[in-house]
mmCIF file of C-alpha atoms in Angstrom:
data_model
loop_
_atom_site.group_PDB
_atom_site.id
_atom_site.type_symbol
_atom_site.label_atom_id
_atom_site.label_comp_id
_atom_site.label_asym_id
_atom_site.label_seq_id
_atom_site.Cartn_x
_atom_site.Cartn_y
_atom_site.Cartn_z
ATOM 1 C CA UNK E 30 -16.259 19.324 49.035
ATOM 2 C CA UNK E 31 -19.926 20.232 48.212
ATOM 3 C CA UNK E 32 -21.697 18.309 46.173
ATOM 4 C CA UNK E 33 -23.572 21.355 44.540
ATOM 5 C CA UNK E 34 -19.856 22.455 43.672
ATOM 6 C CA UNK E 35 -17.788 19.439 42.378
ATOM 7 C CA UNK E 36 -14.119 19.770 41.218
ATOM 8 C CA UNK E 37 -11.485 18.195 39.123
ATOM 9 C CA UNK E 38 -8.099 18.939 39.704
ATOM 10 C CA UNK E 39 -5.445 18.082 37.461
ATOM 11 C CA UNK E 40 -1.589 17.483 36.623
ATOM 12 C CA UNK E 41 -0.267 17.187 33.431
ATOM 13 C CA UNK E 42 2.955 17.650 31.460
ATOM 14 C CA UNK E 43 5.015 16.162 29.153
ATOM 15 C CA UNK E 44 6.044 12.296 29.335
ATOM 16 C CA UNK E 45 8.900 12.130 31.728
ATOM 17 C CA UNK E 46 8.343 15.198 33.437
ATOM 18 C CA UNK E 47 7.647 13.676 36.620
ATOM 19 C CA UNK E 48 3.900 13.696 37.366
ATOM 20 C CA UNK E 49 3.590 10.459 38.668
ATOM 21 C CA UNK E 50 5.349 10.798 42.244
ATOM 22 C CA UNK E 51 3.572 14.655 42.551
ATOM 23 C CA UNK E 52 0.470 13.550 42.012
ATOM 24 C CA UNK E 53 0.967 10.630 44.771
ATOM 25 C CA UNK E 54 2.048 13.309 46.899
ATOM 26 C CA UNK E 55 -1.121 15.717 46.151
ATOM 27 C CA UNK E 56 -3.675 12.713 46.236
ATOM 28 C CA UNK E 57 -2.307 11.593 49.777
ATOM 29 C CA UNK E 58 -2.416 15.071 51.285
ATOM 30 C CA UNK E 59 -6.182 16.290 49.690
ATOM 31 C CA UNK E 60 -7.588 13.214 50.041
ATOM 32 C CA UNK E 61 -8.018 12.490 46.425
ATOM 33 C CA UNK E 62 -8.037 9.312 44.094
ATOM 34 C CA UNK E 63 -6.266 9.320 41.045
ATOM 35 C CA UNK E 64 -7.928 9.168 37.353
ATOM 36 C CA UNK E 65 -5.009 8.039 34.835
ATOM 37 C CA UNK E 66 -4.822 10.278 31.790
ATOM 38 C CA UNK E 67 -2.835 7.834 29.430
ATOM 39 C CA UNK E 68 -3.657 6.151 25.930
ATOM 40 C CA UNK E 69 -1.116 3.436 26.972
ATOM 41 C CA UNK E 70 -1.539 2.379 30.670
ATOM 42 C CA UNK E 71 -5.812 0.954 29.672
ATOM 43 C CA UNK E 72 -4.007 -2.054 28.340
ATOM 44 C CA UNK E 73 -3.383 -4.932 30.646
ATOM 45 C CA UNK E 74 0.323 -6.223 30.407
ATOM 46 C CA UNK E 75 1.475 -3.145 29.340
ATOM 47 C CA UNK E 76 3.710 -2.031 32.222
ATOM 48 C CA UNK E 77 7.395 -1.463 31.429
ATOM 49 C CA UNK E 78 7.366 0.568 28.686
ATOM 50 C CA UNK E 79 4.429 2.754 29.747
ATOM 51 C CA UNK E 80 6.292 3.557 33.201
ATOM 52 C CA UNK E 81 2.972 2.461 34.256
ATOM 53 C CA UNK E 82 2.407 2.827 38.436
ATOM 54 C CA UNK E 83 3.233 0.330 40.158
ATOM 55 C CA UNK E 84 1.674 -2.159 43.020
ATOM 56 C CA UNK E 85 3.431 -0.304 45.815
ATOM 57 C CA UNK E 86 2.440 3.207 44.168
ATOM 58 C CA UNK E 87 -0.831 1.773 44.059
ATOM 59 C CA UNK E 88 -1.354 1.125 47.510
ATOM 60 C CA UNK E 89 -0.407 4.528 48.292
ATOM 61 C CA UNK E 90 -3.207 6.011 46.410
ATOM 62 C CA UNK E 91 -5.960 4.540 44.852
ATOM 63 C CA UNK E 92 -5.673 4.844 40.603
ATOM 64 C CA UNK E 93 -8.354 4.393 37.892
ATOM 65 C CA UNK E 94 -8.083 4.021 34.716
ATOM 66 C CA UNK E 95 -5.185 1.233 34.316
ATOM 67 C CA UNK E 96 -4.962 -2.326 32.840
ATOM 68 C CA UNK E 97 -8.803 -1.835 31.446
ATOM 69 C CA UNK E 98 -8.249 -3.933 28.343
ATOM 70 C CA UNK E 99 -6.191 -6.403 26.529
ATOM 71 C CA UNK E 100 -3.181 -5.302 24.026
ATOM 72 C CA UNK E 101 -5.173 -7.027 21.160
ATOM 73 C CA UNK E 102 -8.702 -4.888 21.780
ATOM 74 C CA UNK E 103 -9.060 -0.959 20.769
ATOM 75 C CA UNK E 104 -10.022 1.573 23.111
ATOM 76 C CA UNK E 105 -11.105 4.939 21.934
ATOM 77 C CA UNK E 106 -11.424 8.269 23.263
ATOM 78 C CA UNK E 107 -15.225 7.911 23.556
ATOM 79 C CA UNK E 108 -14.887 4.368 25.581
ATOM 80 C CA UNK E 109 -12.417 6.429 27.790
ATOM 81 C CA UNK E 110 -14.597 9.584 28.328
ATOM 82 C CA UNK E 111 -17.520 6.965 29.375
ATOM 83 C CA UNK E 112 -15.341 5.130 31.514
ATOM 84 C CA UNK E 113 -13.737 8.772 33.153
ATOM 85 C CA UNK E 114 -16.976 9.773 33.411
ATOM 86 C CA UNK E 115 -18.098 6.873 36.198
ATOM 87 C CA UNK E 116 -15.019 7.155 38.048
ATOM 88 C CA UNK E 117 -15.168 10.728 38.550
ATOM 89 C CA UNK E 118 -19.025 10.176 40.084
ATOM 90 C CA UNK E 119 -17.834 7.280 41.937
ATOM 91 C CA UNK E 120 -15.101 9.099 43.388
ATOM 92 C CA UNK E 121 -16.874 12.202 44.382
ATOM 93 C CA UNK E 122 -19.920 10.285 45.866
ATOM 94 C CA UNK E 123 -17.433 8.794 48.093
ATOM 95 C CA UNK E 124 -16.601 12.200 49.149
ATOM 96 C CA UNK E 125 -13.259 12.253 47.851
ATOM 97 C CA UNK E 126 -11.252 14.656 45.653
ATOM 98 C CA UNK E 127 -10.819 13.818 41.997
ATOM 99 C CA UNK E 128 -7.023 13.605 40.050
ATOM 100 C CA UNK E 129 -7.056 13.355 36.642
ATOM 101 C CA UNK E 130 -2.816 12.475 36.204
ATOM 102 C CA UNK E 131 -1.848 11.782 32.554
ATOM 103 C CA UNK E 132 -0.774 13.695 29.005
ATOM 104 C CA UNK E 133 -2.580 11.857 26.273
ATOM 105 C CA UNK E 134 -3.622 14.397 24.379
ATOM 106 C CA UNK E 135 -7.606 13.527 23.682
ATOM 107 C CA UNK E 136 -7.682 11.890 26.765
ATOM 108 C CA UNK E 137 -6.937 15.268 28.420
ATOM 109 C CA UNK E 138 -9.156 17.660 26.197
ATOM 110 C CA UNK E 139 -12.110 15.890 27.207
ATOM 111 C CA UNK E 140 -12.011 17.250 30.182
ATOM 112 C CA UNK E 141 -12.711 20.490 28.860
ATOM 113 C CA UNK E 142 -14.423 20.719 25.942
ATOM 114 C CA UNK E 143 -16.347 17.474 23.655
ATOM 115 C CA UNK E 144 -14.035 15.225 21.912
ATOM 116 C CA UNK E 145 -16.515 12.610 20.759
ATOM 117 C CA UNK E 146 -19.777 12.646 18.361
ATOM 118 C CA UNK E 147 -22.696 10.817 16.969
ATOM 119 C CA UNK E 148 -20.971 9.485 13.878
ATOM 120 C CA UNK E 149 -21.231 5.891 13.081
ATOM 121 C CA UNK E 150 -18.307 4.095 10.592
ATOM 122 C CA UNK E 151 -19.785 1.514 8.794
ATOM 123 C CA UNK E 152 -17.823 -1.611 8.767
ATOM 124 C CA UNK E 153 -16.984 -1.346 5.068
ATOM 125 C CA UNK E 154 -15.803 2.235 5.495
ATOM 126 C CA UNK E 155 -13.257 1.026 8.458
ATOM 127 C CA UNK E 156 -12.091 -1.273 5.990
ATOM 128 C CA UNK E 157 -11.623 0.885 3.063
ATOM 129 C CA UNK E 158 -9.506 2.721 5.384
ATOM 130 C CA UNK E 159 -7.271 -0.418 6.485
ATOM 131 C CA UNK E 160 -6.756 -0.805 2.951
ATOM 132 C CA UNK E 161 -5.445 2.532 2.282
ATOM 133 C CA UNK E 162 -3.246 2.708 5.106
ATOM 134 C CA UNK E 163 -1.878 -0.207 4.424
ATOM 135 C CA UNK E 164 -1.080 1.124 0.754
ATOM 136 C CA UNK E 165 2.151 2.816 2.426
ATOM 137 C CA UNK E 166 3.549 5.240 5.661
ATOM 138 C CA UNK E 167 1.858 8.279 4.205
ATOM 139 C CA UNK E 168 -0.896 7.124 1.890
ATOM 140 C CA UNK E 169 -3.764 7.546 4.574
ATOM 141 C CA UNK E 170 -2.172 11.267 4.925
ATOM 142 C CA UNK E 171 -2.150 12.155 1.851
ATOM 143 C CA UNK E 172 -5.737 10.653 0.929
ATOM 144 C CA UNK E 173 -6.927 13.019 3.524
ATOM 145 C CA UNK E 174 -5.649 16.157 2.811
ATOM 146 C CA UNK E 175 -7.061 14.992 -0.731
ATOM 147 C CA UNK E 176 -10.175 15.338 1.044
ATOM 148 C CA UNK E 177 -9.448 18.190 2.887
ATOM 149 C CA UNK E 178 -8.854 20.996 0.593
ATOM 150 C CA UNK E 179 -7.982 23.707 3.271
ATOM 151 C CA UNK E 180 -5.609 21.559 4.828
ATOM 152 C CA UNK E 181 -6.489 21.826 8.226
ATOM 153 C CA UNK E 182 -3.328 23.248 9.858
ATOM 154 C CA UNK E 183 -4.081 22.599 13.363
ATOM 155 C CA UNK E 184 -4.183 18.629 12.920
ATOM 156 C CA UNK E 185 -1.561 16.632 13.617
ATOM 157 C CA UNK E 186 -0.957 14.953 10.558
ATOM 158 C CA UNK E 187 2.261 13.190 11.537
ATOM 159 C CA UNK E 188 0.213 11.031 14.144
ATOM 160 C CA UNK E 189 -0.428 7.581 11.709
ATOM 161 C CA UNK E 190 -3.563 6.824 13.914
ATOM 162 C CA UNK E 191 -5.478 10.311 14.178
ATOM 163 C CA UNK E 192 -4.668 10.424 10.734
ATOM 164 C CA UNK E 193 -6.725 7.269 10.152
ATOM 165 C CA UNK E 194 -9.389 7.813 12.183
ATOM 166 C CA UNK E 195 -10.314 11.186 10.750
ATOM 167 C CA UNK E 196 -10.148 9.700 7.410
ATOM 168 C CA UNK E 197 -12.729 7.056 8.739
ATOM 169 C CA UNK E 198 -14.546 9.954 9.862
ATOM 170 C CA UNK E 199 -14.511 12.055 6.951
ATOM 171 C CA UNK E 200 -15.752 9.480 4.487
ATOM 172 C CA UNK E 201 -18.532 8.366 7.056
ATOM 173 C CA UNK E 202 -19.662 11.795 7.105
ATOM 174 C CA UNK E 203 -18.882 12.787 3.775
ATOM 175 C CA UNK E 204 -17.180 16.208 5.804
ATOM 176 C CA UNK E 205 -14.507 18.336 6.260
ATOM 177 C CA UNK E 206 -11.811 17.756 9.334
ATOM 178 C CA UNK E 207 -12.906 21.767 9.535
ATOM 179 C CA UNK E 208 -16.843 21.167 9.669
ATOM 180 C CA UNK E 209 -16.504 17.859 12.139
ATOM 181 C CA UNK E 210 -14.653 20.170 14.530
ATOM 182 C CA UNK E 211 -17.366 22.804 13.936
ATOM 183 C CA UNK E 212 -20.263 20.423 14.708
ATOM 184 C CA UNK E 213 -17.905 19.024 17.938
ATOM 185 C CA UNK E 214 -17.591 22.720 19.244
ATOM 186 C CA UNK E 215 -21.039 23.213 19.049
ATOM 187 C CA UNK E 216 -21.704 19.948 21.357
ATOM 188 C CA UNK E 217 -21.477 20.074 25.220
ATOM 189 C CA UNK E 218 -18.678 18.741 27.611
ATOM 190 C CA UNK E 219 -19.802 15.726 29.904
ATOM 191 C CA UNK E 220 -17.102 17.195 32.296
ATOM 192 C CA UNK E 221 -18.845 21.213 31.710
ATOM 193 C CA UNK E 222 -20.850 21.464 35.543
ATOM 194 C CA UNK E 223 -17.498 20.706 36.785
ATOM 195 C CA UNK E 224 -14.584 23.230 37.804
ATOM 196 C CA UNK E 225 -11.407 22.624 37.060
ATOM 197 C CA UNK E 226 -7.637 23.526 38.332
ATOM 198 C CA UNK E 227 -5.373 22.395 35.898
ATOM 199 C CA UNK E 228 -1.235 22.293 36.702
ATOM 200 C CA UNK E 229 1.267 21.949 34.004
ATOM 201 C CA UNK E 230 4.601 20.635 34.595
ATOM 202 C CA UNK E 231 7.486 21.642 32.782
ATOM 203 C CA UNK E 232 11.704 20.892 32.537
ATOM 204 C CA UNK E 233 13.796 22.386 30.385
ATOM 205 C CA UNK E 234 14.168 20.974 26.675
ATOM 206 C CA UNK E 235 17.834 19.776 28.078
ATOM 207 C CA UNK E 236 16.049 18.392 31.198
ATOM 208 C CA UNK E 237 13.534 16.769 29.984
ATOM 209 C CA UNK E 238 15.896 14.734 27.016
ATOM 210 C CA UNK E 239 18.299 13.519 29.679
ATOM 211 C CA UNK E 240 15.464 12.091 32.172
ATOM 212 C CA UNK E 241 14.024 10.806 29.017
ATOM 213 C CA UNK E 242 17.268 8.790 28.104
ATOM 214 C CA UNK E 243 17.465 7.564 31.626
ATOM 215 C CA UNK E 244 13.952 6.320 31.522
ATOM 216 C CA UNK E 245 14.423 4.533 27.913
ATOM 217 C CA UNK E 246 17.824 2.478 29.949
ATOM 218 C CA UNK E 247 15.578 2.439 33.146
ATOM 219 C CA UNK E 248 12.977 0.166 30.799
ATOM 220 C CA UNK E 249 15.294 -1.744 29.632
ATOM 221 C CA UNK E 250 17.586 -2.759 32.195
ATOM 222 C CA UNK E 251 14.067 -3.700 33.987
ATOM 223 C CA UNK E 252 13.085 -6.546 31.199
ATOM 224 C CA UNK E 253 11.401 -4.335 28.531
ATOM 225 C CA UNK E 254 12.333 -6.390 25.728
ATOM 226 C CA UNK E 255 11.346 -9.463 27.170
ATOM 227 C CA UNK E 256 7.581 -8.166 28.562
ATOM 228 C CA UNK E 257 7.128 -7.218 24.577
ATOM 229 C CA UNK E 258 7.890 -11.854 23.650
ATOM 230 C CA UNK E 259 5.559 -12.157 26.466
ATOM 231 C CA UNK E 260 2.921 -10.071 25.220
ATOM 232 C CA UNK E 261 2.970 -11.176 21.455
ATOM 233 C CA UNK E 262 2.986 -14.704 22.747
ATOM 234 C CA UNK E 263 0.401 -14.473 25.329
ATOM 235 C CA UNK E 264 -1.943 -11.391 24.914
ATOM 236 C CA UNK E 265 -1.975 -10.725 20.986
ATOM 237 C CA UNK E 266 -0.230 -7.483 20.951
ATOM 238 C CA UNK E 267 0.626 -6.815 17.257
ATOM 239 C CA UNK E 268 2.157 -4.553 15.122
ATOM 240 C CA UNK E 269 0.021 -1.994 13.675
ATOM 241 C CA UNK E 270 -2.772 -1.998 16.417
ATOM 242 C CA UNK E 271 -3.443 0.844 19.093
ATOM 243 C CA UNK E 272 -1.257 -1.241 21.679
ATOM 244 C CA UNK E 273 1.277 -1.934 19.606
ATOM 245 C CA UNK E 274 1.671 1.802 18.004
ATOM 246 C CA UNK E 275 2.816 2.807 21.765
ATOM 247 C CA UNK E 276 6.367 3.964 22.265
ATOM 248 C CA UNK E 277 8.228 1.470 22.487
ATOM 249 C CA UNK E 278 6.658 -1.124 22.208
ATOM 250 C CA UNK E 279 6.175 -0.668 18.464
ATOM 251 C CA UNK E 280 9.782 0.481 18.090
ATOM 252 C CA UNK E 281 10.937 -3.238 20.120
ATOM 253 C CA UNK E 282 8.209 -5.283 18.091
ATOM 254 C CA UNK E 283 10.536 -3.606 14.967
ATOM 255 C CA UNK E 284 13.801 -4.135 16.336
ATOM 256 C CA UNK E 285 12.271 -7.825 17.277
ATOM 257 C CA UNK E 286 11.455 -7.976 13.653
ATOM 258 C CA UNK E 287 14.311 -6.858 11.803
ATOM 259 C CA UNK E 288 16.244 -9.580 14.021
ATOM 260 C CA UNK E 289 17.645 -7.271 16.509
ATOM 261 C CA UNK E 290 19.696 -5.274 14.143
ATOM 262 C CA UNK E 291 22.069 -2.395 15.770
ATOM 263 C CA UNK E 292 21.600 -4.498 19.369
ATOM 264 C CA UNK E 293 20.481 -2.684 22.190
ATOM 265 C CA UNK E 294 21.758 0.425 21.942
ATOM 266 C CA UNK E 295 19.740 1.016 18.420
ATOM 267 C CA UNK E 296 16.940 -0.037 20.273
ATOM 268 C CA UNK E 297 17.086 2.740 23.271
ATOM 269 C CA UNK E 298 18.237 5.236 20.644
ATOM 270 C CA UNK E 299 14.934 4.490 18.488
ATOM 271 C CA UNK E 300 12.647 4.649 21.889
ATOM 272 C CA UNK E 301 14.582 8.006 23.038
ATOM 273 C CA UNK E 302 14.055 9.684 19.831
ATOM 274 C CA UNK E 303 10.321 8.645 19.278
ATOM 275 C CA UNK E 304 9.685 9.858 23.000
ATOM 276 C CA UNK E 305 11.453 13.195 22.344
ATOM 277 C CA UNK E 306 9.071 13.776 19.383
ATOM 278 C CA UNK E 307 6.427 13.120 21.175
ATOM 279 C CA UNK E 308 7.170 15.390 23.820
ATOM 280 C CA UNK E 309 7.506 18.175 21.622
ATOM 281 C CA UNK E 310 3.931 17.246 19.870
ATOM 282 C CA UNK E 311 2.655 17.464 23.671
ATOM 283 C CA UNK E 312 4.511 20.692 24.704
ATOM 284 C CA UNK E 313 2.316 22.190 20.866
ATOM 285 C CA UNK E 314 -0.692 20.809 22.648
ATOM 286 C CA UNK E 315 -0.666 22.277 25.987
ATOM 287 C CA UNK E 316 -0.070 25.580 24.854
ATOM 288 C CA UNK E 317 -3.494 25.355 21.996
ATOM 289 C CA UNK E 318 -5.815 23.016 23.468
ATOM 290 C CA UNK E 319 -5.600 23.270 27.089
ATOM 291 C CA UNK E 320 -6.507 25.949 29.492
ATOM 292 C CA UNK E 321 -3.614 25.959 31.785
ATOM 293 C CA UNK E 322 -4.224 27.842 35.592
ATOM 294 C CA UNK E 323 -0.875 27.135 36.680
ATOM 295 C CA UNK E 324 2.455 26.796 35.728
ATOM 296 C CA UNK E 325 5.647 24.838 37.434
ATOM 297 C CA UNK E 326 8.772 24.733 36.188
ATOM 298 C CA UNK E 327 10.775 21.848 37.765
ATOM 299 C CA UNK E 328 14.593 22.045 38.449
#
């Protein structure tokens, strides 16, 4: 590929779609390396429950992106977009294709238009905002709209941590969610000299539920419960941290808590319903913040 004309191709979809074993196939036969596009899959020991590839799949194709941190540090959007940004020159200055595999939502959009800005939160402000959050389930929410007069309809307010990190962001500023996204328009894309070819996946609502309720016993049956003792024992994951608000590992680390109640069956029925919802918030997403060239529908 010229270098005067680099190129990022993509795959994306909803979780349980099936991207994973199409984008090994693509990245074998173009000669490509694989950039992972998930919020979950940066943090080491995380493997089960974020269907994360594995050592054979691996081998096949080299991935980026995976096991970058530990459960008990954060990892924003911005230390992602710096981190995609390297791979995607490394790649190409090897003279190999770039694919960026994933769904995470911010993740994803930087590759098209600026996600991150210039604003500092103070330390005290980040900890006004711990406070609040921890004042109830929708306190941070509704201390934001507060704040947010017009109510900024395109946000998704039922997401507890975007929620609290444009509340940080609002009272650092002293802004609007409406004028930050004004000021982040007006910024350019890292990714902008490059072109992109962007796939979506997509199943059928029925589809897509029953693949997801095979995954959720798939998880289990492989030790799911038991890599979430491990981790709280030996890596610090924790309720109420970026790691630990993953599906499901945050609903185990509950079920955990509340001493197992229901058995196992609650547990996959919690995990199954938490990854349906977020399947719909991702199906909303792809069709408002992403520029789609191409559409499959899988059978």
């Amino acid at each position: 590929m010229p270098a005067t004309d680099p190129e990022i191709f993509v795959i994306t979809g909803t979780t349980a779609v099936g991207k994973t074993e199409l984008a090994l196939r693509w990245a074998e036969e173009n000669n490509a390396e694989i950039i992972s596009c998930d919020s979950t899959t940066v943090y080491r020991g995380l493997d089960i429950g974020t269907a994360k590839p594995t050592v054979a799949e691996r081998a096949r194709v080299p991935h980026h992106g995976l096991d970058l941190v530990e459960p008990s540090e954060k990892f924003s959007v911005g230390d992602y977009v710096e981190f995609a940004v390297r791979a995607v020159e490394d790649i190409l200055a090897r003279g190999r294709r770039v694919l960026v595999s994933g769904g995470s939502g911010f993740y994803l959009k930087s590759f098209y238009s600026p996600v991150t800005d210039e604003i500092v939160v103070a330390p005290e402000v980040r900890e006004r905002v711990e406070k609040i959050a921890a004042a109830g389930d929708n306190f941070a929410a509704e201390f934001l709209r507060k704040i947010n007069p017009d109510g900024a309809p395109d946000f998704d307010w039922q997401n507890p941590r975007r929620v609290v990190r444009a509340l940080e962001r609002c009272l650092a500023s002293g802004k609007t969610i409406a004028e930050l996204r004004d000021e982040m328009r007006a910024r350019t894309s890292p990714f902008a000299r490059y072109r992109k070819h962007t796939l979506l996946l997509r199943r059928t609502r029925e589809d897509l539920n029953e693949r997801i309720s095979m995954r959720v016993a798939a998880m289990i049956s492989a030790g799911l419960v038991d890599e979430v003792k491990g981790l709280v024992a030996r890596r610090g994951l924790r309720e109420g941290t970026p790691a630990g608000n993953a599906i499901g590992y945050r609903e185990t680390l509950a079920w955990l808590k509340a001493g197992e109640q229901g058995g196992i069956d609650a547990l996959a029925d919690a995990i199954a319903l938490a990854t349906r919802q977020l399947a719909a918030r991702q199906r909303k997403w792809f069709r408002t913040q992403i520029p789609i060239d191409e559409v499959r529908d899988l059978l």
